[in-house]
CSV table of C-alpha atoms in Angstrom, one decimal:
chain,number,residue,atom,x,y,z
Z,2,UNK,CA,-62.3,-91.1,-5.7
Z,3,UNK,CA,-59.6,-90.8,-2.5
Z,4,UNK,CA,-61.0,-90.3,0.5
Z,5,UNK,CA,-60.2,-87.4,1.2
Z,6,UNK,CA,-61.8,-85.5,-2.3
Z,7,UNK,CA,-65.2,-87.8,-1.2
Z,8,UNK,CA,-64.8,-85.7,2.6
Z,9,UNK,CA,-64.5,-82.9,0.4
Z,10,UNK,CA,-67.8,-83.8,-1.6
Z,11,UNK,CA,-69.8,-84.5,2.0
Z,12,UNK,CA,-68.6,-80.6,3.5
Z,13,UNK,CA,-70.6,-79.4,0.1
Z,14,UNK,CA,-73.3,-81.0,0.6
Z,15,UNK,CA,-73.5,-79.8,4.5
Z,16,UNK,CA,-72.5,-76.5,4.0
Z,17,UNK,CA,-75.8,-77.0,0.7
Z,18,UNK,CA,-78.0,-78.2,3.8
Z,19,UNK,CA,-77.1,-75.7,6.5
Z,20,UNK,CA,-77.6,-72.2,3.2
Z,21,UNK,CA,-81.4,-73.9,2.9
Z,22,UNK,CA,-81.8,-73.2,6.2
Z,23,UNK,CA,-80.2,-70.1,6.2
Z,24,UNK,CA,-82.0,-69.3,3.6
Z,25,UNK,CA,-86.2,-69.7,5.2
Z,26,UNK,CA,-84.5,-67.4,8.2
Z,27,UNK,CA,-86.4,-64.5,7.7
Z,28,UNK,CA,-83.2,-62.6,9.4
Z,29,UNK,CA,-82.0,-63.6,6.3
Z,30,UNK,CA,-84.4,-63.0,3.9
Z,31,UNK,CA,-84.8,-58.9,5.4
Z,32,UNK,CA,-81.0,-58.6,4.5
Z,33,UNK,CA,-81.3,-58.5,1.0
Z,34,UNK,CA,-77.8,-58.0,0.3
Z,35,UNK,CA,-77.1,-61.4,2.3
Z,36,UNK,CA,-79.7,-63.7,1.5
Z,37,UNK,CA,-78.0,-62.1,-2.4
Z,38,UNK,CA,-75.3,-63.6,-2.0
Z,39,UNK,CA,-76.3,-67.2,-0.1
Z,40,UNK,CA,-78.9,-67.4,-2.8
Z,41,UNK,CA,-75.9,-67.2,-5.3
Z,42,UNK,CA,-74.0,-70.0,-3.2
Z,43,UNK,CA,-76.7,-72.0,-3.5
Z,44,UNK,CA,-77.0,-72.7,-6.5
Z,45,UNK,CA,-73.3,-72.4,-7.1
Z,46,UNK,CA,-73.6,-76.4,-4.6
Z,47,UNK,CA,-76.7,-77.4,-6.1
Z,48,UNK,CA,-74.9,-79.6,-8.6
Z,49,UNK,CA,-72.6,-81.1,-5.9
Z,50,UNK,CA,-75.8,-82.4,-4.5
Z,51,UNK,CA,-77.7,-83.2,-7.2
Z,52,UNK,CA,-74.8,-85.4,-8.6
Z,53,UNK,CA,-75.1,-86.9,-5.2
Z,54,UNK,CA,-78.6,-87.7,-5.5
Z,55,UNK,CA,-77.9,-89.7,-8.7
Z,56,UNK,CA,-74.6,-91.0,-7.7
Z,57,UNK,CA,-77.2,-92.9,-3.7
Z,58,UNK,CA,-80.0,-93.8,-6.7
Z,59,UNK,CA,-77.1,-95.4,-9.9
Z,60,UNK,CA,-75.9,-97.6,-6.3
Z,61,UNK,CA,-79.0,-99.0,-5.1
Z,62,UNK,CA,-79.8,-99.9,-8.9
Z,63,UNK,CA,-76.7,-102.0,-8.8
Z,64,UNK,CA,-77.2,-103.1,-5.8
Z,65,UNK,CA,-81.0,-104.5,-7.3
Z,66,UNK,CA,-79.4,-105.6,-10.0
Z,67,UNK,CA,-76.5,-107.7,-8.4
Z,68,UNK,CA,-79.4,-109.4,-5.9
Z,69,UNK,CA,-81.1,-110.5,-9.4
Z,70,UNK,CA,-77.8,-111.9,-11.1
Z,71,UNK,CA,-78.0,-115.9,-9.7
Z,72,UNK,CA,-82.3,-116.1,-11.0
Z,73,UNK,CA,-82.1,-117.9,-14.3
Z,74,UNK,CA,-85.0,-115.5,-16.2
Z,75,UNK,CA,-83.5,-112.3,-15.3
Z,76,UNK,CA,-80.0,-113.7,-15.0
Z,77,UNK,CA,-79.2,-112.2,-18.4
Z,78,UNK,CA,-80.9,-108.4,-18.2
Z,79,UNK,CA,-79.0,-108.2,-14.7
Z,80,UNK,CA,-76.0,-108.4,-16.0
Z,81,UNK,CA,-76.7,-105.3,-18.4
Z,82,UNK,CA,-78.3,-103.3,-15.1
Z,83,UNK,CA,-75.0,-103.7,-13.9
Z,84,UNK,CA,-73.3,-102.8,-17.0
Z,85,UNK,CA,-74.7,-99.3,-17.3
Z,86,UNK,CA,-75.1,-99.0,-13.3
Z,87,UNK,CA,-71.0,-99.5,-12.9
Z,88,UNK,CA,-70.8,-97.3,-16.1
Z,89,UNK,CA,-72.9,-94.3,-14.5
Z,90,UNK,CA,-71.2,-94.6,-11.7
Z,91,UNK,CA,-68.0,-94.0,-13.2
Z,92,UNK,CA,-69.5,-91.1,-15.0
Z,93,UNK,CA,-70.4,-89.4,-11.5
Z,94,UNK,CA,-67.4,-90.6,-10.1
Z,95,UNK,CA,-65.4,-87.9,-12.8
Z,96,UNK,CA,-68.3,-85.4,-12.6
Z,97,UNK,CA,-68.4,-84.8,-9.0
Z,98,UNK,CA,-64.9,-84.9,-8.5
Z,99,UNK,CA,-65.2,-82.1,-11.0
Z,100,UNK,CA,-67.4,-80.3,-9.2
Z,101,UNK,CA,-64.1,-79.8,-6.7
Z,102,UNK,CA,-62.7,-77.9,-8.4
Z,103,UNK,CA,-62.5,-74.5,-7.6
Z,104,UNK,CA,-64.1,-71.6,-9.1
Z,105,UNK,CA,-62.7,-68.6,-10.3
Z,106,UNK,CA,-65.4,-66.0,-9.2
Z,107,UNK,CA,-64.5,-64.1,-12.1
Z,108,UNK,CA,-65.8,-66.5,-14.9
Z,109,UNK,CA,-69.1,-65.6,-14.9
Z,110,UNK,CA,-67.8,-61.6,-15.8
Z,111,UNK,CA,-67.0,-59.6,-18.5
Z,112,UNK,CA,-63.1,-59.1,-19.3
Z,113,UNK,CA,-60.9,-56.1,-21.4
Z,114,UNK,CA,-59.2,-57.6,-24.3
Z,115,UNK,CA,-56.0,-56.1,-25.3
Z,116,UNK,CA,-53.9,-56.6,-29.2
Z,117,UNK,CA,-50.9,-55.7,-29.0
Z,118,UNK,CA,-48.4,-55.3,-32.4
Z,119,UNK,CA,-45.1,-58.0,-31.8
Z,120,UNK,CA,-41.9,-59.3,-33.8
Z,121,UNK,CA,-43.0,-58.0,-37.6
Z,122,UNK,CA,-43.3,-54.8,-38.3
Z,123,UNK,CA,-46.5,-54.4,-40.3
Z,124,UNK,CA,-47.0,-57.9,-41.2
Z,125,UNK,CA,-47.5,-58.2,-36.7
Z,126,UNK,CA,-50.4,-55.5,-36.9
Z,127,UNK,CA,-52.0,-56.6,-40.0
Z,128,UNK,CA,-51.6,-60.6,-37.7
Z,129,UNK,CA,-53.5,-58.1,-34.5
Z,130,UNK,CA,-56.4,-57.1,-36.2
Z,131,UNK,CA,-57.1,-60.3,-37.8
Z,132,UNK,CA,-56.4,-61.5,-33.9
Z,133,UNK,CA,-58.9,-59.2,-32.5
Z,134,UNK,CA,-61.6,-59.3,-35.4
Z,135,UNK,CA,-61.6,-63.1,-34.8
Z,136,UNK,CA,-61.7,-63.0,-30.9
Z,137,UNK,CA,-64.9,-59.9,-31.9
Z,138,UNK,CA,-66.6,-62.4,-34.4
Z,139,UNK,CA,-66.2,-65.7,-31.5
Z,140,UNK,CA,-68.2,-62.6,-28.9
Z,141,UNK,CA,-70.8,-61.5,-31.7
Z,142,UNK,CA,-71.6,-65.9,-32.4
Z,143,UNK,CA,-72.2,-65.5,-28.5
Z,144,UNK,CA,-73.9,-62.5,-28.1
Z,145,UNK,CA,-71.4,-60.1,-26.4
Z,146,UNK,CA,-71.3,-56.9,-26.6
Z,147,UNK,CA,-67.6,-55.5,-28.3
Z,148,UNK,CA,-66.7,-52.1,-26.8
Z,149,UNK,CA,-63.2,-50.4,-28.6
Z,150,UNK,CA,-61.8,-47.9,-25.9
Z,151,UNK,CA,-58.9,-47.6,-27.4
Z,152,UNK,CA,-57.1,-48.3,-31.0
Z,153,UNK,CA,-54.0,-47.2,-32.7
Z,154,UNK,CA,-53.7,-48.7,-36.4
Z,155,UNK,CA,-50.8,-50.1,-38.4
Z,156,UNK,CA,-49.8,-47.8,-41.0
Z,157,UNK,CA,-50.7,-50.3,-43.6
Z,158,UNK,CA,-53.4,-52.0,-42.2
Z,159,UNK,CA,-54.5,-53.7,-38.7
Z,160,UNK,CA,-53.3,-52.7,-35.5
Z,161,UNK,CA,-50.7,-51.5,-33.3
Z,162,UNK,CA,-52.6,-51.6,-30.0
Z,163,UNK,CA,-56.5,-52.4,-30.3
Z,164,UNK,CA,-58.2,-52.7,-26.8
Z,165,UNK,CA,-61.9,-53.5,-26.0
Z,166,UNK,CA,-64.4,-54.3,-23.6
Z,167,UNK,CA,-66.4,-57.5,-24.1
Z,168,UNK,CA,-69.7,-57.3,-22.3
Z,169,UNK,CA,-71.2,-61.0,-22.0
Z,170,UNK,CA,-72.0,-64.0,-19.4
Z,171,UNK,CA,-68.9,-66.1,-18.8
Z,172,UNK,CA,-67.2,-64.3,-21.3
Z,173,UNK,CA,-63.8,-64.6,-19.3
Z,174,UNK,CA,-64.3,-68.8,-18.3
Z,175,UNK,CA,-64.2,-69.2,-22.5
Z,176,UNK,CA,-61.5,-66.4,-22.7
Z,177,UNK,CA,-59.0,-66.5,-20.3
Z,178,UNK,CA,-56.5,-69.2,-21.6
Z,179,UNK,CA,-56.2,-66.9,-25.1
Z,180,UNK,CA,-53.4,-64.7,-23.2
Z,181,UNK,CA,-50.0,-64.4,-24.6
Z,182,UNK,CA,-48.0,-64.6,-27.3
Z,183,UNK,CA,-50.0,-66.3,-31.1
Z,184,UNK,CA,-47.1,-66.3,-33.9
Z,185,UNK,CA,-48.7,-66.4,-37.3
Z,186,UNK,CA,-46.7,-67.9,-40.1
Z,187,UNK,CA,-47.6,-67.2,-43.9
Z,188,UNK,CA,-46.5,-64.9,-47.1
Z,189,UNK,CA,-47.2,-61.1,-46.0
Z,190,UNK,CA,-49.4,-58.6,-48.2
Z,191,UNK,CA,-46.1,-56.6,-47.4
Z,192,UNK,CA,-43.6,-59.4,-49.5
Z,193,UNK,CA,-43.4,-59.1,-53.0
Z,194,UNK,CA,-41.0,-62.5,-53.1
Z,195,UNK,CA,-43.5,-64.6,-52.4
Z,196,UNK,CA,-41.9,-66.0,-49.2
Z,197,UNK,CA,-43.3,-66.7,-45.4
Z,198,UNK,CA,-42.8,-65.3,-42.7
Z,199,UNK,CA,-43.3,-65.4,-38.9
Z,200,UNK,CA,-45.0,-62.4,-37.0
Z,201,UNK,CA,-46.4,-61.9,-33.9
Z,202,UNK,CA,-49.2,-60.7,-31.3
Z,203,UNK,CA,-49.6,-60.5,-28.4
Z,204,UNK,CA,-53.1,-60.8,-26.2
Z,205,UNK,CA,-54.1,-60.4,-22.9
Z,206,UNK,CA,-57.3,-61.3,-21.4
Z,207,UNK,CA,-57.9,-58.7,-17.7
Z,208,UNK,CA,-61.1,-59.5,-15.9
Z,209,UNK,CA,-63.5,-57.1,-15.4
Z,210,UNK,CA,-64.4,-57.9,-11.9
Z,211,UNK,CA,-61.8,-56.3,-8.7
Z,212,UNK,CA,-64.3,-57.6,-6.0
Z,213,UNK,CA,-61.5,-59.8,-5.5
Z,214,UNK,CA,-59.2,-58.0,-5.0
Z,215,UNK,CA,-59.0,-54.3,-2.4
Z,216,UNK,CA,-57.5,-51.9,-4.1
Z,217,UNK,CA,-56.9,-48.7,-3.9
Z,218,UNK,CA,-55.9,-45.9,-6.1
Z,219,UNK,CA,-53.6,-42.6,-4.7
Z,220,UNK,CA,-54.3,-40.0,-7.0
Z,221,UNK,CA,-51.1,-38.7,-6.2
Z,222,UNK,CA,-49.7,-42.1,-7.5
Z,223,UNK,CA,-51.4,-40.7,-11.1
Z,224,UNK,CA,-50.4,-39.0,-14.2
Z,225,UNK,CA,-53.1,-38.1,-16.8
Z,226,UNK,CA,-53.1,-36.5,-19.9
Z,227,UNK,CA,-55.4,-35.3,-22.2
Z,228,UNK,CA,-55.3,-35.5,-25.7
Z,229,UNK,CA,-57.0,-35.6,-29.2
Z,230,UNK,CA,-59.4,-38.8,-30.3
Z,231,UNK,CA,-57.9,-40.0,-33.7
Z,232,UNK,CA,-59.5,-42.8,-36.1
Z,233,UNK,CA,-63.8,-43.0,-36.4
Z,234,UNK,CA,-66.0,-41.5,-33.8
Z,235,UNK,CA,-67.4,-38.6,-35.2
Z,236,UNK,CA,-66.5,-35.0,-35.5
Z,237,UNK,CA,-67.2,-34.1,-32.0
Z,238,UNK,CA,-64.8,-37.0,-30.2
Z,239,UNK,CA,-62.4,-36.1,-32.9
Z,240,UNK,CA,-62.6,-31.7,-32.6
Z,241,UNK,CA,-61.7,-32.3,-28.5
Z,242,UNK,CA,-59.1,-33.3,-26.0
Z,243,UNK,CA,-61.4,-35.6,-24.7
Z,244,UNK,CA,-59.0,-38.5,-25.1
Z,245,UNK,CA,-56.9,-39.5,-21.7
Z,246,UNK,CA,-54.4,-41.3,-20.6
Z,247,UNK,CA,-54.2,-42.2,-17.3
Z,248,UNK,CA,-50.5,-44.0,-15.7
Z,249,UNK,CA,-50.2,-45.4,-12.5
Z,250,UNK,CA,-46.9,-43.7,-12.0
Z,251,UNK,CA,-45.2,-47.2,-8.6
Z,252,UNK,CA,-45.8,-49.7,-11.8
Z,253,UNK,CA,-45.7,-47.9,-15.0
Z,254,UNK,CA,-49.2,-49.4,-16.4
Z,255,UNK,CA,-51.1,-47.5,-18.9
Z,256,UNK,CA,-54.0,-46.8,-20.2
Z,257,UNK,CA,-56.2,-44.4,-22.1
Z,258,UNK,CA,-59.8,-43.9,-23.7
Z,259,UNK,CA,-61.2,-42.2,-26.4
Z,260,UNK,CA,-64.0,-43.4,-26.7
Z,261,UNK,CA,-66.2,-41.3,-25.5
Z,262,UNK,CA,-67.9,-37.5,-25.9
Z,263,UNK,CA,-66.3,-36.1,-22.6
Z,264,UNK,CA,-63.5,-36.1,-20.5
Z,265,UNK,CA,-65.4,-37.5,-17.6
Z,266,UNK,CA,-66.5,-40.5,-19.7
Z,267,UNK,CA,-63.5,-41.6,-20.6
Z,268,UNK,CA,-62.0,-40.9,-17.7
Z,269,UNK,CA,-63.9,-43.3,-15.8
Z,270,UNK,CA,-63.3,-45.9,-18.3
Z,271,UNK,CA,-60.2,-45.7,-18.5
Z,272,UNK,CA,-60.1,-46.0,-14.1
Z,273,UNK,CA,-62.2,-49.0,-14.1
Z,274,UNK,CA,-59.7,-50.6,-16.4
Z,275,UNK,CA,-56.8,-48.7,-14.2
Z,276,UNK,CA,-57.9,-51.1,-11.7
Z,277,UNK,CA,-58.8,-54.4,-13.8
Z,278,UNK,CA,-55.5,-54.7,-14.4
Z,279,UNK,CA,-54.1,-53.7,-11.3
Z,280,UNK,CA,-56.0,-56.5,-9.4
Z,281,UNK,CA,-54.9,-58.3,-12.4
Z,282,UNK,CA,-50.9,-57.5,-11.5
Z,283,UNK,CA,-51.9,-58.6,-7.6
Z,284,UNK,CA,-52.6,-62.9,-8.7
Z,285,UNK,CA,-50.5,-62.1,-10.9
Z,286,UNK,CA,-47.9,-62.3,-8.0
Z,287,UNK,CA,-50.1,-64.5,-5.6
Z,288,UNK,CA,-50.6,-67.5,-8.5
Z,289,UNK,CA,-47.0,-66.8,-9.7
Z,290,UNK,CA,-45.4,-70.2,-7.8
Z,291,UNK,CA,-48.2,-72.4,-8.7
Z,292,UNK,CA,-48.4,-71.1,-12.6
Z,293,UNK,CA,-45.3,-73.3,-12.6
Z,294,UNK,CA,-47.1,-76.3,-12.7
Z,295,UNK,CA,-49.8,-75.4,-14.7
Z,296,UNK,CA,-49.4,-76.1,-18.2
Z,297,UNK,CA,-52.8,-73.2,-19.1
Z,298,UNK,CA,-50.8,-70.6,-17.2
Z,299,UNK,CA,-54.1,-68.6,-16.4
Z,300,UNK,CA,-53.4,-65.3,-14.5
Z,301,UNK,CA,-49.6,-66.4,-14.1
Z,302,UNK,CA,-49.6,-63.0,-16.0
Z,303,UNK,CA,-46.5,-64.7,-18.6
Z,304,UNK,CA,-47.9,-63.1,-21.4
Z,305,UNK,CA,-44.8,-63.1,-23.2
Z,306,UNK,CA,-45.2,-67.5,-24.0
Z,307,UNK,CA,-46.0,-69.0,-26.8
Z,308,UNK,CA,-49.7,-69.8,-26.9
Z,309,UNK,CA,-50.5,-71.2,-30.1
Z,310,UNK,CA,-49.4,-70.6,-34.1
Z,311,UNK,CA,-51.2,-70.5,-37.0
Z,312,UNK,CA,-49.9,-71.7,-40.4
Z,313,UNK,CA,-51.3,-70.4,-43.7
Z,314,UNK,CA,-50.0,-73.0,-46.1
Z,315,UNK,CA,-51.1,-75.6,-44.0
Z,316,UNK,CA,-54.7,-74.2,-43.1
Z,317,UNK,CA,-53.2,-75.5,-39.4
Z,318,UNK,CA,-53.6,-74.2,-36.2
Z,319,UNK,CA,-51.4,-76.0,-33.3
Z,320,UNK,CA,-51.6,-75.0,-29.6
Z,321,UNK,CA,-48.2,-75.3,-27.7
Z,322,UNK,CA,-49.1,-76.0,-24.4
Z,323,UNK,CA,-51.5,-79.2,-25.0
Z,324,UNK,CA,-50.2,-82.5,-26.3
Z,325,UNK,CA,-52.0,-83.1,-29.6
Z,326,UNK,CA,-53.7,-79.7,-30.1
Z,327,UNK,CA,-54.1,-79.1,-33.8
Z,328,UNK,CA,-56.5,-78.0,-35.8
Z,329,UNK,CA,-56.5,-78.2,-39.7
Z,330,UNK,CA,-59.4,-75.6,-39.7
Z,331,UNK,CA,-57.6,-72.5,-39.7
Z,332,UNK,CA,-60.3,-70.0,-42.0
Z,333,UNK,CA,-63.2,-71.1,-40.1
Z,334,UNK,CA,-61.6,-71.0,-36.8
Z,335,UNK,CA,-60.3,-66.8,-38.3
Z,336,UNK,CA,-63.5,-66.0,-38.7
Z,337,UNK,CA,-64.5,-67.0,-34.9
Z,338,UNK,CA,-65.6,-70.9,-34.0
Z,339,UNK,CA,-63.2,-71.0,-31.7
Z,340,UNK,CA,-65.8,-73.5,-29.7
Z,341,UNK,CA,-63.4,-76.5,-30.4
Z,342,UNK,CA,-60.6,-74.5,-28.7
Z,343,UNK,CA,-62.1,-72.8,-26.1
Z,344,UNK,CA,-63.7,-76.2,-25.3
Z,345,UNK,CA,-60.1,-78.2,-25.2
Z,346,UNK,CA,-58.5,-75.8,-23.6
Z,347,UNK,CA,-61.1,-75.3,-20.8
Z,348,UNK,CA,-60.8,-79.4,-20.1
Z,349,UNK,CA,-57.4,-79.4,-20.1
Z,350,UNK,CA,-57.5,-77.1,-17.0
Z,351,UNK,CA,-60.2,-78.9,-15.5
Z,352,UNK,CA,-57.9,-81.7,-15.7
Z,353,UNK,CA,-54.4,-80.1,-14.4
Z,354,UNK,CA,-56.7,-79.1,-11.2
Z,355,UNK,CA,-58.0,-82.3,-10.5
Z,356,UNK,CA,-54.5,-83.7,-10.5
Z,357,UNK,CA,-53.6,-80.9,-7.7
Z,358,UNK,CA,-56.4,-82.4,-6.0
Z,359,UNK,CA,-55.0,-86.2,-5.9
Z,360,UNK,CA,-51.8,-84.6,-5.0
Z,361,UNK,CA,-53.4,-82.2,-2.6
């Protein structure tokens, strides 16, 4: 490990000790908000302290084994212990490096999922529906809650556009790499000649947590329209002009919500999503230069990037951002079994971040 990275780790360990003292201070204990903030930071630094303690123990074990290497009776056992301690130190070095990767404060929070049909007409809308179903099933497997906020069905199935809020711990950390253009290669349901077509849909993952950026929305910048909800929703929902569409004039961002019975409730939900989208746009601006060097483009705003191809004839999924990331398990993945993709993309992101730390 580079000396500069070792110094960063030591600084984190010292900060944890400082937090331990602060959390025992009566003045901090009496301030609920500060105590909660410091407790959260302390918990985030605990893995660093644990790994450093384990490293120190492994170093002691290695030194003890090396001291016995020349012993005629214990030499063979010592060699085994030396090998085990050396491997343990290598593993801990990787673990400690991972602790230096900056954590996105939004990772543990909820998100908005937006799926829109792209090129391909009716087939693109059907594919958008397939993608939404895939994510909804994955969320169900994770124990997360999915609330559809607006939906525009396609004429032959699927969706021209669908927006949902996904609530669950760690939801954003697992799905944040899904933003981009998803391409499908298959024989469409609307194709009578059996020819394979290529269609596309775009996915956007937007963190609900807006605490990182202070956004002030001027009411004068908003154009608010009401309309009658469409689709499923019950008699009351469909008989009143309760749905809300809000246009943020300076940015052109449009959000709508039609799932609640009252205009007020729909407006509150739409405003919350509008704020999240404006925060996302601001973070995109800040990270644009850095994102040029990152394969996964998290936070880059590059929704046009083709990230993945779903090839039905071959039962194949290929993620174009990572060399060698091809799975011949298409039916299983479309049923919501995304773990293999999610875990590989997370590892790639961590590797990119560690490489960046090394360059710095």
